[in-house]
CSV table of C-alpha atoms in Angstrom, one decimal:
chain,number,residue,atom,x,y,z
A,1,MET,CA,67.9,-131.8,-114.5
A,2,ARG,CA,70.4,-130.5,-112.0
A,3,ARG,CA,70.1,-127.0,-111.0
A,4,ALA,CA,73.3,-124.9,-110.6
A,5,PRO,CA,73.3,-123.0,-107.2
A,6,LEU,CA,72.2,-119.7,-107.3
A,7,THR,CA,75.6,-117.9,-107.7
A,8,LEU,CA,76.5,-120.2,-110.5
A,9,ARG,CA,73.2,-119.2,-112.1
A,10,LEU,CA,74.0,-115.4,-112.1
A,11,VAL,CA,77.3,-116.2,-114.1
A,12,VAL,CA,76.8,-119.2,-116.4
A,13,ALA,CA,75.7,-118.8,-120.2
A,14,LEU,CA,74.3,-121.1,-123.1
A,15,THR,CA,77.0,-122.4,-125.2
A,16,ALA,CA,74.9,-122.4,-128.4
A,17,THR,CA,73.8,-118.9,-127.8
A,18,SER,CA,76.6,-117.4,-125.7
A,19,ALA,CA,77.4,-114.6,-128.1
A,20,CYS,CA,73.6,-113.6,-128.0
A,21,LEU,CA,73.7,-113.5,-124.2
A,22,THR,CA,77.0,-112.0,-123.8
A,23,SER,CA,75.9,-109.1,-125.9
A,24,GLY,CA,72.7,-108.9,-124.2
A,25,ALA,CA,74.3,-108.9,-120.7
A,26,LEU,CA,77.0,-106.3,-121.8
A,27,ALA,CA,74.0,-104.0,-123.0
A,28,PHE,CA,72.9,-104.0,-119.3
A,29,ALA,CA,75.9,-102.3,-118.1
A,30,PRO,CA,75.0,-99.1,-116.7
A,31,PRO,CA,76.9,-95.6,-116.7
A,32,SER,CA,79.0,-94.8,-113.9
A,33,VAL,CA,77.4,-92.9,-110.8
A,34,ALA,CA,78.9,-89.6,-111.4
A,35,ALA,CA,77.1,-89.3,-114.8
A,36,ASN,CA,73.8,-88.0,-113.7
A,37,GLY,CA,72.7,-85.4,-110.9
A,38,GLY,CA,72.8,-85.3,-107.1
A,39,SER,CA,69.1,-85.2,-105.9
A,40,VAL,CA,67.8,-87.9,-104.3
A,41,GLY,CA,65.1,-88.2,-106.3
A,42,THR,CA,67.3,-88.9,-109.2
A,43,VAL,CA,69.5,-91.2,-107.7
A,44,LYS,CA,66.4,-93.3,-106.2
A,45,ALA,CA,65.1,-93.9,-110.1
A,46,ARG,CA,68.6,-94.9,-110.9
A,47,ILE,CA,68.6,-97.4,-108.3
A,48,GLY,CA,65.6,-98.7,-109.7
A,49,SER,CA,66.8,-98.9,-113.2
A,50,VAL,CA,69.8,-101.0,-112.0
A,51,GLN,CA,67.6,-103.1,-109.9
A,52,HIS,CA,65.3,-104.0,-112.9
A,53,ARG,CA,68.5,-104.5,-115.2
A,54,LEU,CA,69.9,-107.1,-112.6
A,55,ARG,CA,66.5,-108.8,-112.7
A,56,VAL,CA,66.3,-109.2,-116.1
A,57,LEU,CA,69.9,-110.5,-116.3
A,58,ASN,CA,69.1,-113.1,-113.8
A,59,VAL,CA,66.3,-114.2,-115.7
A,60,LYS,CA,68.2,-114.8,-118.8
A,61,VAL,CA,71.2,-116.7,-117.0
A,62,GLU,CA,68.7,-118.8,-115.3
A,63,ALA,CA,67.7,-120.5,-118.2
A,64,ALA,CA,71.2,-120.6,-119.5
A,65,SER,CA,72.1,-122.4,-116.4
A,66,GLU,CA,69.8,-125.3,-117.5
A,67,ARG,CA,71.1,-125.6,-121.0
A,68,TYR,CA,74.7,-125.2,-119.7
A,69,ASP,CA,73.8,-128.6,-117.5
A,70,ALA,CA,72.7,-130.1,-120.7
A,71,ALA,CA,75.9,-129.3,-122.6
A,72,ARG,CA,77.9,-130.8,-119.8
A,73,ASP,CA,76.0,-134.0,-120.0
A,74,LYS,CA,76.4,-134.3,-123.5
A,75,LEU,CA,80.4,-133.7,-123.0
A,76,ALA,CA,80.5,-136.6,-120.7
A,77,THR,CA,78.8,-138.9,-123.2
A,78,ALA,CA,80.8,-137.8,-126.0
A,79,GLN,CA,83.8,-138.6,-123.9
A,80,GLN,CA,82.6,-141.9,-122.9
A,81,THR,CA,81.9,-142.9,-126.6
A,82,ALA,CA,85.1,-141.8,-127.5
A,83,ALA,CA,86.8,-144.0,-125.4
A,84,ILE,CA,84.6,-147.0,-126.0
A,85,ALA,CA,85.6,-146.3,-129.9
A,86,GLN,CA,89.1,-146.1,-128.9
A,87,GLN,CA,89.0,-149.4,-127.1
A,88,ALA,CA,87.2,-151.3,-130.0
A,89,LEU,CA,89.6,-150.2,-132.6
A,90,ALA,CA,92.6,-151.2,-130.5
A,91,LYS,CA,91.0,-154.9,-130.5
A,92,ALA,CA,90.2,-154.6,-134.1
A,93,GLU,CA,93.8,-153.8,-135.0
A,94,THR,CA,95.2,-156.3,-132.7
A,95,LYS,CA,93.0,-158.9,-134.5
A,96,ALA,CA,93.9,-157.6,-138.0
A,97,ASN,CA,97.5,-158.0,-137.0
A,98,ALA,CA,97.2,-161.6,-136.0
A,99,LEU,CA,95.4,-162.6,-139.0
A,100,GLN,CA,97.9,-160.5,-141.4
A,101,LYS,CA,100.8,-162.4,-139.6
A,102,SER,CA,99.1,-165.6,-140.4
A,103,VAL,CA,98.3,-164.9,-143.6
A,104,THR,CA,101.9,-163.6,-144.3
A,105,ALA,CA,103.4,-167.1,-142.8
A,106,PHE,CA,101.1,-168.9,-145.2
A,107,ALA,CA,102.3,-167.2,-148.2
A,108,VAL,CA,106.0,-167.5,-147.3
A,109,ALA,CA,105.7,-171.2,-146.6
A,110,ALA,CA,103.9,-171.5,-150.0
A,111,TYR,CA,106.8,-169.7,-151.8
A,112,ARG,CA,109.4,-171.9,-150.1
A,113,GLY,CA,107.9,-175.0,-150.7
A,114,ASP,CA,107.3,-176.1,-147.1
A,115,THR,CA,103.7,-176.4,-148.0
A,116,ILE,CA,102.6,-179.4,-150.5
A,117,ASN,CA,103.7,-178.7,-154.0
A,118,PRO,CA,101.4,-179.9,-156.6
A,119,LEU,CA,104.1,-180.3,-159.3
A,120,LEU,CA,106.7,-181.8,-157.1
A,121,THR,CA,103.8,-184.1,-155.7
A,122,LEU,CA,102.5,-185.1,-159.2
A,123,THR,CA,106.3,-185.9,-160.3
A,124,ASP,CA,106.8,-188.2,-157.3
A,125,THR,CA,103.5,-190.3,-157.3
A,126,GLY,CA,102.7,-190.1,-160.7
A,127,SER,CA,99.2,-189.8,-159.9
A,128,ALA,CA,97.4,-186.7,-161.7
A,129,GLY,CA,94.2,-187.2,-159.4
A,130,LEU,CA,96.2,-186.9,-155.9
A,131,MET,CA,97.9,-183.6,-157.4
A,132,VAL,CA,94.7,-182.2,-158.5
A,133,SER,CA,93.0,-183.0,-154.8
A,134,ARG,CA,96.1,-181.5,-153.3
A,135,MET,CA,96.0,-178.3,-155.7
A,136,THR,CA,92.4,-177.7,-154.6
A,137,SER,CA,93.1,-178.0,-151.0
A,138,LEU,CA,96.0,-175.4,-151.2
A,139,GLN,CA,93.6,-172.9,-153.3
A,140,ALA,CA,90.7,-173.4,-150.7
A,141,VAL,CA,93.4,-172.4,-147.6
A,142,SER,CA,94.3,-169.3,-149.6
A,143,GLU,CA,91.0,-168.1,-150.2
A,144,SER,CA,90.0,-168.6,-146.4
A,145,GLN,CA,92.9,-166.6,-145.2
A,146,ALA,CA,92.1,-163.9,-147.9
A,147,ALA,CA,88.5,-163.5,-146.8
A,148,LYS,CA,89.5,-163.1,-143.4
A,149,LEU,CA,91.8,-160.3,-144.2
A,150,VAL,CA,88.9,-158.9,-146.2
A,151,GLU,CA,86.5,-158.9,-143.0
A,152,VAL,CA,89.2,-157.7,-140.8
A,153,ALA,CA,90.1,-154.5,-143.0
A,154,ALA,CA,86.3,-154.0,-143.2
A,155,ALA,CA,86.0,-154.0,-139.5
A,156,ARG,CA,88.8,-151.8,-139.3
A,157,ARG,CA,87.5,-149.2,-141.4
A,158,ALA,CA,84.4,-149.2,-139.6
A,159,GLU,CA,86.0,-148.7,-136.3
A,160,GLU,CA,88.0,-145.8,-137.6
A,161,GLU,CA,85.2,-144.0,-139.0
A,162,ALA,CA,83.4,-144.6,-135.6
A,163,LYS,CA,86.5,-143.2,-133.8
A,164,ALA,CA,86.5,-140.3,-136.4
A,165,THR,CA,82.8,-139.6,-135.8
A,166,SER,CA,83.1,-139.7,-132.0
A,167,SER,CA,86.3,-137.8,-132.1
A,168,ALA,CA,84.4,-135.1,-134.0
A,169,ALA,CA,81.6,-134.9,-131.8
A,170,LEU,CA,84.0,-134.8,-128.5
A,171,ALA,CA,85.8,-131.8,-130.1
A,172,ALA,CA,82.7,-129.9,-130.8
A,173,GLN,CA,81.4,-130.3,-127.4
A,174,GLN,CA,84.8,-129.3,-126.0
A,175,ALA,CA,84.4,-126.2,-128.3
A,176,ASP,CA,80.9,-125.6,-126.8
A,177,VAL,CA,82.5,-125.9,-123.2
A,178,LYS,CA,85.3,-123.5,-124.1
A,179,ALA,CA,82.8,-121.0,-125.7
A,180,VAL,CA,80.5,-121.2,-122.1
A,181,ALA,CA,83.6,-120.5,-120.2
A,182,ALA,CA,84.4,-117.1,-121.9
A,183,ALA,CA,80.6,-116.0,-121.9
A,184,ARG,CA,80.2,-116.9,-118.3
A,185,SER,CA,83.3,-114.3,-117.7
A,186,GLN,CA,81.7,-111.6,-119.8
A,187,ILE,CA,78.5,-111.9,-118.0
A,188,LEU,CA,80.1,-112.5,-114.5
A,189,SER,CA,81.9,-108.9,-115.4
A,190,ALA,CA,78.7,-107.4,-116.4
A,191,ALA,CA,76.8,-108.5,-113.4
A,192,ALA,CA,79.6,-107.4,-111.0
A,193,GLN,CA,79.7,-103.8,-112.6
A,194,ALA,CA,75.8,-103.5,-112.2
A,195,GLU,CA,76.2,-104.6,-108.3
A,196,ARG,CA,79.1,-102.0,-107.7
A,197,LEU,CA,77.1,-99.3,-109.4
A,198,LEU,CA,74.0,-100.3,-107.2
A,199,GLY,CA,76.3,-100.2,-104.1
A,200,GLN,CA,77.7,-96.8,-105.2
A,201,LEU,CA,74.1,-95.5,-105.9
A,202,ARG,CA,72.9,-96.5,-102.3
A,203,ALA,CA,76.0,-94.9,-100.6
A,204,LYS,CA,75.1,-91.7,-102.6
A,205,GLU,CA,71.5,-91.6,-101.7
A,206,ARG,CA,72.6,-92.1,-98.1
A,207,ALA,CA,75.1,-89.2,-98.6
A,208,ILE,CA,72.5,-86.9,-99.9
A,209,ILE,CA,70.0,-87.8,-97.1
A,210,LYS,CA,72.8,-87.1,-94.3
A,211,ALA,CA,73.6,-83.9,-95.9
A,212,ALA,CA,70.0,-82.6,-96.0
A,213,LYS,CA,69.5,-83.7,-92.6
A,214,ALA,CA,72.7,-81.8,-91.3
A,215,ARG,CA,71.5,-78.7,-93.5
A,216,ARG,CA,68.1,-78.6,-91.8
A,217,ALA,CA,69.8,-79.0,-88.5
A,218,ARG,CA,72.2,-76.2,-89.3
A,219,LEU,CA,69.4,-73.8,-90.2
A,220,ALA,CA,67.5,-74.6,-87.2
A,221,ALA,CA,70.3,-73.9,-85.1
A,222,GLU,CA,70.9,-70.6,-86.9
A,223,ARG,CA,67.3,-69.8,-86.3
A,224,ARG,CA,67.4,-70.4,-82.7
A,225,ALA,CA,70.8,-68.5,-82.3
A,226,ALA,CA,69.2,-65.4,-84.2
A,227,ALA,CA,66.2,-65.7,-81.9
A,228,LEU,CA,68.2,-65.8,-78.9
A,229,ALA,CA,70.3,-62.8,-79.9
A,230,ALA,CA,67.3,-61.0,-80.6
A,231,GLN,CA,66.1,-61.6,-77.1
A,232,GLN,CA,69.4,-60.7,-75.5
A,233,ILE,CA,69.4,-57.5,-77.4
A,234,ALA,CA,65.7,-56.5,-76.4
A,235,GLU,CA,66.8,-57.5,-72.9
A,236,ARG,CA,69.8,-55.1,-72.8
A,237,ARG,CA,67.8,-52.2,-74.4
A,238,ALA,CA,65.0,-52.6,-71.8
A,239,ALA,CA,67.6,-52.7,-68.8
A,240,GLU,CA,69.0,-49.6,-70.1
A,241,GLN,CA,65.9,-47.7,-70.6
A,242,LEU,CA,65.0,-48.8,-66.9
A,243,ARG,CA,68.3,-47.1,-66.0
A,244,SER,CA,68.1,-44.0,-68.0
A,245,ALA,CA,64.6,-43.1,-67.3
A,246,PRO,CA,64.0,-40.6,-64.5
A,247,PRO,CA,62.5,-41.7,-61.1
A,248,ALA,CA,58.9,-41.3,-61.3
A,249,GLN,CA,56.5,-40.3,-58.3
A,250,ALA,CA,54.5,-43.3,-57.2
A,251,PRO,CA,51.2,-42.8,-57.9
A,252,ALA,CA,48.5,-43.0,-55.0
A,253,PRO,CA,47.4,-46.5,-54.7
A,254,ALA,CA,43.8,-47.0,-56.0
A,255,PRO,CA,41.8,-50.3,-56.6
A,256,ALA,CA,42.5,-52.3,-59.6
A,257,PRO,CA,40.1,-51.5,-62.3
A,258,ALA,CA,37.9,-54.2,-63.8
A,259,PRO,CA,38.8,-55.8,-66.9
A,260,VAL,CA,37.0,-54.0,-69.9
A,261,SER,CA,36.3,-55.0,-73.5
A,262,SER,CA,37.5,-53.0,-76.3
A,263,GLY,CA,34.7,-54.6,-78.3
A,264,PRO,CA,31.6,-57.1,-77.9
A,265,VAL,CA,33.0,-60.3,-76.7
A,266,ALA,CA,31.2,-63.6,-77.8
A,267,ALA,CA,32.3,-65.8,-75.1
A,268,SER,CA,31.1,-66.8,-71.6
A,269,GLY,CA,32.7,-68.2,-68.6
A,270,GLY,CA,36.7,-68.1,-68.1
A,271,ALA,CA,37.0,-67.4,-72.1
A,272,LYS,CA,35.2,-64.2,-71.6
A,273,VAL,CA,37.4,-63.0,-68.9
A,274,ALA,CA,40.5,-64.1,-70.7
A,275,VAL,CA,39.6,-62.1,-74.0
A,276,GLU,CA,38.3,-59.1,-71.8
A,277,TRP,CA,41.9,-59.1,-70.1
A,278,ALA,CA,43.6,-59.8,-73.6
A,279,TYR,CA,41.9,-56.4,-74.8
A,280,ARG,CA,43.4,-54.5,-71.7
A,281,GLU,CA,46.8,-55.3,-72.3
A,282,LEU,CA,46.7,-53.8,-75.9
A,283,GLY,CA,49.7,-51.5,-76.7
A,284,LYS,CA,51.9,-53.0,-73.9
A,285,PRO,CA,55.6,-53.7,-75.2
A,286,TYR,CA,56.6,-57.3,-76.2
A,287,VAL,CA,59.8,-58.2,-73.8
A,288,TRP,CA,61.2,-61.9,-74.2
A,289,ALA,CA,60.4,-64.0,-71.1
A,290,ALA,CA,58.0,-61.2,-69.6
A,291,ALA,CA,54.3,-62.5,-68.5
A,292,GLY,CA,53.0,-58.9,-67.1
A,293,PRO,CA,51.4,-57.1,-66.2
A,294,ASN,CA,53.7,-54.1,-67.8
A,295,SER,CA,55.0,-56.2,-70.7
A,296,PHE,CA,54.7,-59.7,-72.2
A,297,ASP,CA,56.0,-62.3,-74.8
A,298,CYS,CA,53.5,-64.2,-76.4
A,299,SER,CA,53.3,-67.3,-74.3
A,300,GLY,CA,53.4,-64.8,-71.3
A,301,LEU,CA,50.6,-62.8,-72.6
A,302,THR,CA,48.2,-65.9,-72.9
A,303,MET,CA,49.4,-67.3,-69.6
A,304,TYR,CA,48.6,-64.0,-67.9
A,305,VAL,CA,45.2,-63.5,-69.3
A,306,TRP,CA,44.0,-67.0,-68.9
A,307,GLY,CA,45.4,-66.8,-65.4
A,308,LYS,CA,42.9,-63.9,-64.8
A,309,ALA,CA,40.2,-66.5,-65.6
A,310,GLY,CA,41.6,-68.9,-62.8
A,311,VAL,CA,43.1,-71.3,-65.4
A,312,ALA,CA,47.0,-71.8,-64.7
A,313,LEU,CA,48.9,-72.3,-67.9
A,314,GLY,CA,52.8,-73.0,-68.2
A,315,HIS,CA,54.9,-70.2,-69.7
A,316,PHE,CA,56.0,-72.0,-72.8
A,317,THR,CA,54.3,-72.5,-76.2
A,318,GLY,CA,54.8,-76.3,-76.2
A,319,ASP,CA,53.3,-76.7,-72.6
A,320,GLN,CA,50.4,-74.5,-73.8
A,321,TRP,CA,49.8,-76.8,-76.8
A,322,ASN,CA,49.1,-79.8,-74.6
A,323,GLU,CA,47.2,-77.8,-71.6
A,324,GLY,CA,43.5,-78.1,-73.1
A,325,THR,CA,41.2,-79.6,-75.6
A,326,HIS,CA,42.4,-79.5,-79.3
A,327,VAL,CA,39.7,-77.8,-81.6
A,328,SER,CA,39.4,-77.8,-85.3
A,329,GLN,CA,39.8,-74.5,-87.2
A,330,SER,CA,36.0,-74.6,-87.8
A,331,GLN,CA,35.0,-75.0,-84.2
A,332,LEU,CA,37.1,-71.7,-83.0
A,333,GLU,CA,35.6,-69.8,-80.2
A,334,PRO,CA,36.7,-66.5,-78.4
A,335,GLY,CA,39.4,-67.5,-75.6
A,336,ASP,CA,41.1,-70.3,-77.6
A,337,LEU,CA,44.7,-70.2,-78.2
A,338,VAL,CA,46.2,-70.4,-81.7
A,339,PHE,CA,49.3,-71.7,-82.3
A,340,PHE,CA,52.1,-71.1,-85.3
A,341,ALA,CA,55.0,-73.6,-86.2
A,342,TYR,CA,57.8,-73.4,-88.6
A,343,ASN,CA,56.7,-76.9,-89.9
A,344,VAL,CA,53.0,-77.0,-89.6
A,345,HIS,CA,53.2,-81.0,-89.5
A,346,ASN,CA,55.5,-81.0,-86.6
A,347,ALA,CA,54.3,-79.5,-83.3
A,348,SER,CA,57.8,-79.4,-81.9
A,349,THR,CA,58.4,-76.7,-84.4
A,350,ILE,CA,55.9,-74.4,-82.7
A,351,HIS,CA,57.3,-70.9,-82.2
A,352,HIS,CA,54.4,-68.4,-81.4
A,353,VAL,CA,50.9,-68.3,-79.7
A,354,GLY,CA,47.8,-65.9,-79.5
A,355,ILE,CA,44.3,-65.7,-78.0
A,356,TYR,CA,41.5,-65.8,-80.5
A,357,VAL,CA,39.0,-63.1,-80.2
A,358,GLY,CA,36.4,-63.6,-83.0
A,359,GLY,CA,36.0,-62.3,-86.3
A,360,GLY,CA,39.2,-63.9,-87.7
A,361,ASN,CA,41.2,-62.0,-85.4
A,362,MET,CA,43.9,-62.9,-82.5
A,363,ILE,CA,45.3,-60.7,-79.6
A,364,ASP,CA,48.9,-61.4,-79.3
A,365,ALA,CA,52.7,-60.2,-78.2
A,366,PRO,CA,54.2,-60.5,-81.8
A,367,PHE,CA,57.9,-59.9,-81.4
A,368,THR,CA,60.7,-57.3,-80.0
A,369,GLY,CA,60.0,-53.9,-81.2
A,370,ALA,CA,56.1,-54.5,-81.3
A,371,ASP,CA,53.1,-54.0,-79.1
A,372,VAL,CA,50.4,-56.3,-77.9
A,373,ARG,CA,47.8,-55.9,-80.9
A,374,VAL,CA,44.9,-57.3,-82.8
A,375,GLU,CA,45.9,-59.1,-86.1
A,376,PRO,CA,44.4,-61.8,-88.5
A,377,TYR,CA,45.4,-65.3,-86.9
A,378,ASP,CA,44.8,-66.9,-90.5
A,379,ARG,CA,48.5,-67.3,-91.5
A,380,SER,CA,50.5,-70.0,-93.6
A,381,ASP,CA,52.1,-71.1,-90.5
A,382,TYR,CA,49.2,-71.8,-88.4
A,383,ILE,CA,49.3,-75.5,-86.9
A,384,GLY,CA,46.0,-75.8,-84.8
A,385,ALA,CA,44.2,-74.3,-81.5
A,386,VAL,CA,43.7,-75.6,-78.1
A,387,ARG,CA,40.9,-74.6,-75.9
A,388,PRO,CA,42.2,-74.3,-72.1
A,389,GLY,CA,40.1,-75.3,-69.2
């Protein structure tokens, strides 16, 4: 069997079951895009539903296309049969007409006396035997002509019946083809509607995702702007305090005291030195971009205390995240740097750092208006730890 092209198979229906397939196809026609909510999850679910409907419709039309080809073949056969029957009927009519003329001519001749007249012949000859012979011959000729007429009439009736049968079959096949055309148009409309809806849903999905990304970008920009504004305010206040403070008498120079610990430090080497210096900075104010010795921001504090241990760190949390060995939470030791982020799955959102001092605590410079202090490190925005050195 010939197979229709894919585009044809998407729209052709079975002639004998066109009504069923049409109703089934139209049942797949989905509602408009605006009918449901606008969440990306809802849109994705509707996209899956429409795709399933299209797959089901395609399977049904696949089978219908095969039967459509068969119906077309039957129509061609019916057309050929009807043509042959028409030709045979024409020949039968021609033959019947010729025989009809022959019989009619014979009858007319007999009527006029152009043929042998048994009575006249009998009078002329006076021979009864000859008259009987001629009458018998005339009767045989008449019976032969009549038999031919009967035969031709029967042939004509048979041909007419064949023509009527073939014409009826042809009419039925033509009606089937007409029904297929109507069903095909309706199925094509249903498939096109589903395709349009699928396109609308995909466009809506893209729009929702784009809007969500824009919203996240806007919120991030607002947070950055708010942080920058807070830093600028803190800087202005610090500058005003310096300008308004009375000049202080410079103290006599004295050697810098050695770092002392405000508690036991379970560390060694550079980590021990960094933790001891961190305890020394407790109570000093947070100042944006400050790195000691009188004030700090978060990365400035960790850079300062590890610098006392001979380890150089960058003055930026993003740099410090990559300046050492990453350790798991279960491996934390005093001196490790602990980091915090807006998104704990994305290191590019890190916004704060402190130095772990043991016992579940860290020392950090928190924010404007607060001093360097000891506080718990285990917060919801904890992202990981790094061991410098």
